[in-house]
Structures are given as C-alpha cells and as structure tokens.
Coordinates of N, CA and C in Angstrom, one line a residue:
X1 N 0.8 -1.2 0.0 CA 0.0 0.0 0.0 C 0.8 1.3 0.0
X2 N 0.2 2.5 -0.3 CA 1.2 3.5 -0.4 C 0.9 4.2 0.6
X3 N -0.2 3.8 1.2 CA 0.3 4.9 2.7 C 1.0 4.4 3.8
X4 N 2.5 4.1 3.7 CA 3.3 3.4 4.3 C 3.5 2.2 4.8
X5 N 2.2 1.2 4.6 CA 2.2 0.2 5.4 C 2.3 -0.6 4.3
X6 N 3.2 -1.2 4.8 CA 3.7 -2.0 3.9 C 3.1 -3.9 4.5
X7 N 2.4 -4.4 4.4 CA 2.4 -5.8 5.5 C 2.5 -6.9 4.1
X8 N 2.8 -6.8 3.0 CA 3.6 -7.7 2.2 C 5.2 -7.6 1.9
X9 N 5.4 -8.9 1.9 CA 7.3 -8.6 1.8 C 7.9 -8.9 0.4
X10 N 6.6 -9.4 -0.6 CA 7.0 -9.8 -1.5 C 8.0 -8.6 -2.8
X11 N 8.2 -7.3 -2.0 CA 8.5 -6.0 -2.9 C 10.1 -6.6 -2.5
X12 N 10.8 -7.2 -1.7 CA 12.0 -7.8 -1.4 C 12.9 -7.6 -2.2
X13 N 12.9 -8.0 -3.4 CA 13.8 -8.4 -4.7 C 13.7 -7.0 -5.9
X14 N 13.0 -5.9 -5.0 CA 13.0 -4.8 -5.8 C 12.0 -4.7 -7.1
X15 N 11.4 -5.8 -7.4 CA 10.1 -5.8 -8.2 C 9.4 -4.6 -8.2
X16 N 8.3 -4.9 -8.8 CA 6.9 -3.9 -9.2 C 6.3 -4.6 -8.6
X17 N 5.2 -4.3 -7.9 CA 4.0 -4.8 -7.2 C 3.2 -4.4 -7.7
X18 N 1.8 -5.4 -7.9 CA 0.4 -5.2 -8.2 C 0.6 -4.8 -10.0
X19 N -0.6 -3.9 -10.5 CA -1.2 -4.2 -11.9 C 0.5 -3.3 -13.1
X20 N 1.1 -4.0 -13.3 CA 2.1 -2.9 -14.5 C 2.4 -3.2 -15.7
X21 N 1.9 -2.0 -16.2 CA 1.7 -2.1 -17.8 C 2.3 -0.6 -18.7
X22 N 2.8 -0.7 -19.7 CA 3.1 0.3 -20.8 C 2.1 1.5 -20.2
X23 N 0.8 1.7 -19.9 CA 0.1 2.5 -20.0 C 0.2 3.3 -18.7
X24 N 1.0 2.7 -17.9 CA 1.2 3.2 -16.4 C 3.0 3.7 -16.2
X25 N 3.4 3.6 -17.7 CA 5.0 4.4 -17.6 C 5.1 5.6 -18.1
X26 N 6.1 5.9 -18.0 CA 6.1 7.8 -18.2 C 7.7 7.8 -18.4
X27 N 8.1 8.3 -19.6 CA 9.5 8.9 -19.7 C 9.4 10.4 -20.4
X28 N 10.6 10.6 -18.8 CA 10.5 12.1 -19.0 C 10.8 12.8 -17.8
X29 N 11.3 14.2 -17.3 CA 11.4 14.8 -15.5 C 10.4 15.0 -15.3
X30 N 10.8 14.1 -13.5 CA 9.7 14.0 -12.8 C 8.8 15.4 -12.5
X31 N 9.2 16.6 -12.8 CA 8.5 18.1 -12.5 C 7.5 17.9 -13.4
X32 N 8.2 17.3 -15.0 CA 6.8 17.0 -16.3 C 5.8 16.6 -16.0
X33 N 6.4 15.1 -15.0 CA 5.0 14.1 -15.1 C 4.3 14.6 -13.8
X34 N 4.3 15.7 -13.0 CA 3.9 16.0 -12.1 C 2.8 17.3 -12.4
X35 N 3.3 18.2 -13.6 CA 2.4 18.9 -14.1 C 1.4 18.2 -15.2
X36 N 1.7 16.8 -15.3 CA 0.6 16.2 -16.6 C -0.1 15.2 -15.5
X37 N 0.1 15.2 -14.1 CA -1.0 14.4 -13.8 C -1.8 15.2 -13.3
X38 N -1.6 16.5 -12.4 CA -2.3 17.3 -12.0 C -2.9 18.6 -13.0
X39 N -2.7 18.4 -14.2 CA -3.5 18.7 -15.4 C -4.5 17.9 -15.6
X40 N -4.5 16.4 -15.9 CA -5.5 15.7 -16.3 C -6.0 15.7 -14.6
X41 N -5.8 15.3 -13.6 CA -7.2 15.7 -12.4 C -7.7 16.8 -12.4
X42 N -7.1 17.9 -12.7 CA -7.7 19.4 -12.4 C -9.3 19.4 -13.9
X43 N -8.7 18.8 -15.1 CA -9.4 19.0 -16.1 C -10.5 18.5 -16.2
X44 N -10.7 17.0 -15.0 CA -11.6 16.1 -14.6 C -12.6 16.7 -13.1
X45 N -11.9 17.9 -13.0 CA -12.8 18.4 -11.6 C -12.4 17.4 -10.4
X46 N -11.1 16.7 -10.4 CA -10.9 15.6 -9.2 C -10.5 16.4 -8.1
X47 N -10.9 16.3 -6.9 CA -10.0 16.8 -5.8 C -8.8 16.6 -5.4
X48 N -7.8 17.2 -5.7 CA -6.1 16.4 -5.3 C -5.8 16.8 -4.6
X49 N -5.0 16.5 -3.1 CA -4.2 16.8 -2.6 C -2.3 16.1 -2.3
X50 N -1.7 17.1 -2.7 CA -0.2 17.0 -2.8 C 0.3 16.4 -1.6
X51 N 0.4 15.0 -1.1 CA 0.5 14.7 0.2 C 1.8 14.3 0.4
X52 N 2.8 14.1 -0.5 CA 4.6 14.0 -0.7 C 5.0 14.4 -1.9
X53 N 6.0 14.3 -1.9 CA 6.9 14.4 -3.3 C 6.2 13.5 -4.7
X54 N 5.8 12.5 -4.4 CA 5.7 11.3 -5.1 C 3.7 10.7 -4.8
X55 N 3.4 11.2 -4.3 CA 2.0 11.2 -3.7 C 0.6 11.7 -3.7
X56 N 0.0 11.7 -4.3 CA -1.5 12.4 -4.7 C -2.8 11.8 -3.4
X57 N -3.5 12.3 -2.9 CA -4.3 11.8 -2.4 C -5.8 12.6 -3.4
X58 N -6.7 11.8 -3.6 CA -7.6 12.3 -5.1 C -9.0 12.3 -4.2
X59 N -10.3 13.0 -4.3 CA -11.4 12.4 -4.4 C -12.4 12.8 -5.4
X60 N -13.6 12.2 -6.3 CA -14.5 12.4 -6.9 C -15.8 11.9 -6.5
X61 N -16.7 12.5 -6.6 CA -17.8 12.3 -6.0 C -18.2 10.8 -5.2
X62 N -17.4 10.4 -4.0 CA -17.5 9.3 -3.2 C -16.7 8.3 -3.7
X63 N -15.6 9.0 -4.9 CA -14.5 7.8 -4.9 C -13.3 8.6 -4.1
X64 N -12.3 7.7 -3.4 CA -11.2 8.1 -2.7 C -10.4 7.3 -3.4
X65 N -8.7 7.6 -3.8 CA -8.0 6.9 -4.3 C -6.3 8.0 -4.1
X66 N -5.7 6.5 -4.5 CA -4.1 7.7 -4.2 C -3.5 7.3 -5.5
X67 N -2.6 8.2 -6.0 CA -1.7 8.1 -7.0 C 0.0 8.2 -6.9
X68 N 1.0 7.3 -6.6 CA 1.6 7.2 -6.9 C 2.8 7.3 -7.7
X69 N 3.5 8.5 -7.8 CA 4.6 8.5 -9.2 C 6.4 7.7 -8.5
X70 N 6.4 6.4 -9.2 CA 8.2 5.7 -8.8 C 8.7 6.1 -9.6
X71 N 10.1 6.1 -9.3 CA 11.3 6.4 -10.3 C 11.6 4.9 -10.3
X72 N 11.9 4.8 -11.8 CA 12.2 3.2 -11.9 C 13.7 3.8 -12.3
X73 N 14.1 4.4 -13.5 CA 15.9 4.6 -13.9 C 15.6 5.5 -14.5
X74 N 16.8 6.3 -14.5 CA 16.6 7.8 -15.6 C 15.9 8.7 -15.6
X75 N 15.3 8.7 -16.5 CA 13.7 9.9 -16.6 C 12.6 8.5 -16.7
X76 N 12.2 7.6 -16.2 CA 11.5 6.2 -16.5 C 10.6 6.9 -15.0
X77 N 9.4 6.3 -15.3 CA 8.5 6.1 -13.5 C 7.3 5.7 -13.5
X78 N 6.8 5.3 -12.8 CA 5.9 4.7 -12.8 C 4.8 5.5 -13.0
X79 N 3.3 5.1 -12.7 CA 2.2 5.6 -12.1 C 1.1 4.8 -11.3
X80 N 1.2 5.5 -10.1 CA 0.2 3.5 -9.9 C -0.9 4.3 -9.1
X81 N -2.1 3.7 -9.1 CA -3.2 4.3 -8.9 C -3.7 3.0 -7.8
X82 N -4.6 3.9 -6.5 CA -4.9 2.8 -5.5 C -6.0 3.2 -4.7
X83 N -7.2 2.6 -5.1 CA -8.7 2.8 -4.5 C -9.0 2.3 -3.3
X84 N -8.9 3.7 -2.7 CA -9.5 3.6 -1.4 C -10.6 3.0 -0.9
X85 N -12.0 3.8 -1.2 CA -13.1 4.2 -1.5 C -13.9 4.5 -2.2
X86 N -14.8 4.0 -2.5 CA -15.8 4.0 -3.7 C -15.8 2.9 -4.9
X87 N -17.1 2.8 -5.6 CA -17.3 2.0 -6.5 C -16.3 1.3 -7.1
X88 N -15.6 0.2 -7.5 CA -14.8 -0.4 -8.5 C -14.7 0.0 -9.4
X89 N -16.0 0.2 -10.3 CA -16.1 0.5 -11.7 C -16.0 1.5 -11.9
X90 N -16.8 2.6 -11.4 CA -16.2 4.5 -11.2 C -14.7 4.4 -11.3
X91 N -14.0 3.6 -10.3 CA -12.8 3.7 -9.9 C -12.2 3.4 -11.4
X92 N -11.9 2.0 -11.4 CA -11.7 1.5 -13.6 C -11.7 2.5 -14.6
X93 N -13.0 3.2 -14.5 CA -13.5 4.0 -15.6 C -12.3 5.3 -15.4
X94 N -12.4 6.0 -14.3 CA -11.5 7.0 -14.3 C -10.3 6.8 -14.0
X95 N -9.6 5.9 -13.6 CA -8.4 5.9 -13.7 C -8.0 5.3 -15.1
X96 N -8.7 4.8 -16.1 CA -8.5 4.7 -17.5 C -8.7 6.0 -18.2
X97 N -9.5 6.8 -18.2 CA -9.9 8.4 -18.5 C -8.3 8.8 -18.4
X98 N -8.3 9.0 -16.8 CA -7.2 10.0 -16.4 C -5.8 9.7 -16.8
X99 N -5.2 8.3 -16.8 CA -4.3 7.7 -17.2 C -4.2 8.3 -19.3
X100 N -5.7 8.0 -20.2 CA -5.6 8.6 -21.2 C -5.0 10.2 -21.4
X101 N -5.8 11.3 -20.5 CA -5.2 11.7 -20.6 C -3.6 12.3 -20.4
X102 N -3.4 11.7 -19.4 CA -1.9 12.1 -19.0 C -0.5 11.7 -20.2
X103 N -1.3 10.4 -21.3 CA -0.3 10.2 -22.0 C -0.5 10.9 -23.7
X104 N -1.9 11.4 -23.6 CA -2.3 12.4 -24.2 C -1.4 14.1 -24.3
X105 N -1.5 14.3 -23.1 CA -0.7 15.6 -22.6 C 0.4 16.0 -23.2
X106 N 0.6 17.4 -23.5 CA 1.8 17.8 -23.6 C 2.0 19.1 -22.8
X107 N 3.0 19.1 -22.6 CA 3.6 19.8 -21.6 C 4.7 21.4 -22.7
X108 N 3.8 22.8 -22.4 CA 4.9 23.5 -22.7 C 6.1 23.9 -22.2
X109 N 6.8 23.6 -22.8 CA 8.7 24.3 -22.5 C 8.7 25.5 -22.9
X110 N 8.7 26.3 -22.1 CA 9.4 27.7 -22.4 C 10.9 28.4 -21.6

C-alpha cells in the first residue's frame, strides 16, 4: 500500500508490485510528469491533494483513491493508482480516463 504500510514482503527483490503495464509508464522529469497528472485531475474536476513528493491523495464524487509516481531509472517512473473508497467501476472507468489523458498531454517548454 502506499500509505506506508507495507504488510507484504513480496517487494524484497525490488520488483513492481500489483497491476504494471506500458500505459502506467512515463518517460520524462519528474516536474513533467507531475504537471501532466495534475493537469488531467484538475481537467476532470478531481479533488487532489499534494501529500509527498511522489504522492497524490484524489477524491470524486464518493470515490477516494491515491496516485503514486516511482522512479524506476533515468527519466522512466511509474504511475500506480490505489482505490480507497468508492465504486470499483467509477474507480476503472476514471483511472482509465485520467491515465488517457496524461499520456495524451503535452507539456509546454518555455
């Protein structure tokens, strides 16, 4: 789990834990991927709050959920998304939404 409690040991060997796929990587600095997630929740009307470096705590209408960004190597990281509260299928539906957008996104350099 990502709010520190860790009560599996299977993360031992430095693995990934739980669902990881292409659609949950991001290359690029981490400041990028930090203004393209909080672009696609702000654009969704999600409630975020900034709870670490690496941390999102979200809610939408009676779903609660946290977001996750790992450094795996380089500019590489993850995104992992983790349902608190609320519906399953709400939960599915928008973290497939928000995840589209984020890899949708572009970010300006100036």
């Amino acid at each position: 789990p990502f709010s520190g409690q860790n009560n599996n040991n299977s993360n031992k060997a430095g693995g990934v834990r739980g669902i990881f796929n292409l659609r949950c990587t991001m290359l690029g600095p981490l400041a990028e991927i930090h203004v393209k997630v909080e672009r696609a929740l702000k654009n969704r009307a999600i409630v975020l709050r900034k709870m670490t470096d690496a941390l999102y705590s979200c809610e939408d209408r009676g779903l609660r959920f946290e977001i996750l960004i790992e450094h795996v190597q380089g500019h590489l990281h993850t995104i992992k998304f983790k349902r608190l509260e609320g519906s399953w299928w709400a939960y599915k539906k928008l973290t497939v939404a928000v995840t589209d957008d984020i890899q949708s996104s572009e970010v300006m350099v100036r």
